[in-house]
């Protein structure tokens, strides 16, 4: 009888200890989640309810004055996210900031983000991060050019470091597909994401200096890159003459450089990719099928747009600072 009572007593005690252990671990989990809050759609709903409309109307205004703003902002967001995460570090102006790196040559559109920030600061000072403004503006850039739209989770905090030395992991048009895949994988993005996000080149332009070597001296013997369609090589040679054209800007999606569509992939399948890295995603077996699918060869052509929206949401979450990390900059081009 005494033995049975002892057994029941031990079982009850063990149960209580187990309950305490469960409560302890639940508390630890809760505190660690509080320290690193996640991004959230509508993060500014209470603190600055008009955030998304203000960014949108700023974009609309700049875009109606100059269509080139849309691709510029989209590229800016990409270059922000790949270096120290999406934390607005690309926006900083200083003698050694990311902006000064050769990897970031040709970036533009900074004034649009500064403008949106000014407008937001006048109603909600110190609330909306520059990193979020850029992520929202990039979404608007795509929808303004006829592409998809998506919900942007917000709550990013701004970084307090911006160094040109950190930009080496940005992809270049001279990288092999293996290297590009590696650079994307390091940011949690797959081979499919690489192809999908490269589709951003459906809008915007590239300088001839990044293309001419494919036309005039591909292997150092005065030859043409054999992956370029011959007719297209002739067109490119007219746009980028051998001498003095380095700074000329040429469309990366021949035929519709101001419209967000899937013709970029169709062009690549035809050998009409402008950047070498754009053309090479057709040759590599791990990326080829996605290019063909988005071009409309293997499946419905419009699968690109929804994949692009998903990939942008993924890219916008790279190494973000949230909760008590980072800060909210007062001026986007200046560290607090
Ligand atoms: C896959 C690796 C990528 C490489 C190697 C690459 C490279 C380049 C290069 C060389 C240019 C032309 C820059 C100039 O002439 O100044 C460019 C432009 C552009 N890139 Fe990329 N890019 C890549 C991925 C991306 C991604 C992921 C996005 C956005 C999601 C993006 C968006 C753009 C846009 C919109 C432009 C046109 C900019 C303008 O017209 O102002 N790129 N890219």
mmCIF file of C-alpha atoms in Angstrom, residues 65 95 137 150 195 212 219 260 280 290:
data_model
loop_
_atom_site.group_PDB
_atom_site.id
_atom_site.type_symbol
_atom_site.label_atom_id
_atom_site.label_comp_id
_atom_site.label_asym_id
_atom_site.label_seq_id
_atom_site.Cartn_x
_atom_site.Cartn_y
_atom_site.Cartn_z
ATOM 1 C CA UNK A 65 9.041 62.526 -65.269
ATOM 2 C CA UNK A 95 34.040 58.604 -49.512
ATOM 3 C CA UNK A 137 9.634 51.445 -54.092
ATOM 4 C CA UNK A 150 3.143 41.724 -54.268
ATOM 5 C CA UNK A 195 17.013 32.865 -63.307
ATOM 6 C CA UNK A 212 31.775 45.393 -76.216
ATOM 7 C CA UNK A 219 38.867 35.343 -76.306
ATOM 8 C CA UNK A 260 8.088 44.432 -67.517
ATOM 9 C CA UNK A 280 24.899 31.979 -70.114
ATOM 10 C CA UNK A 290 13.706 27.806 -66.198
#
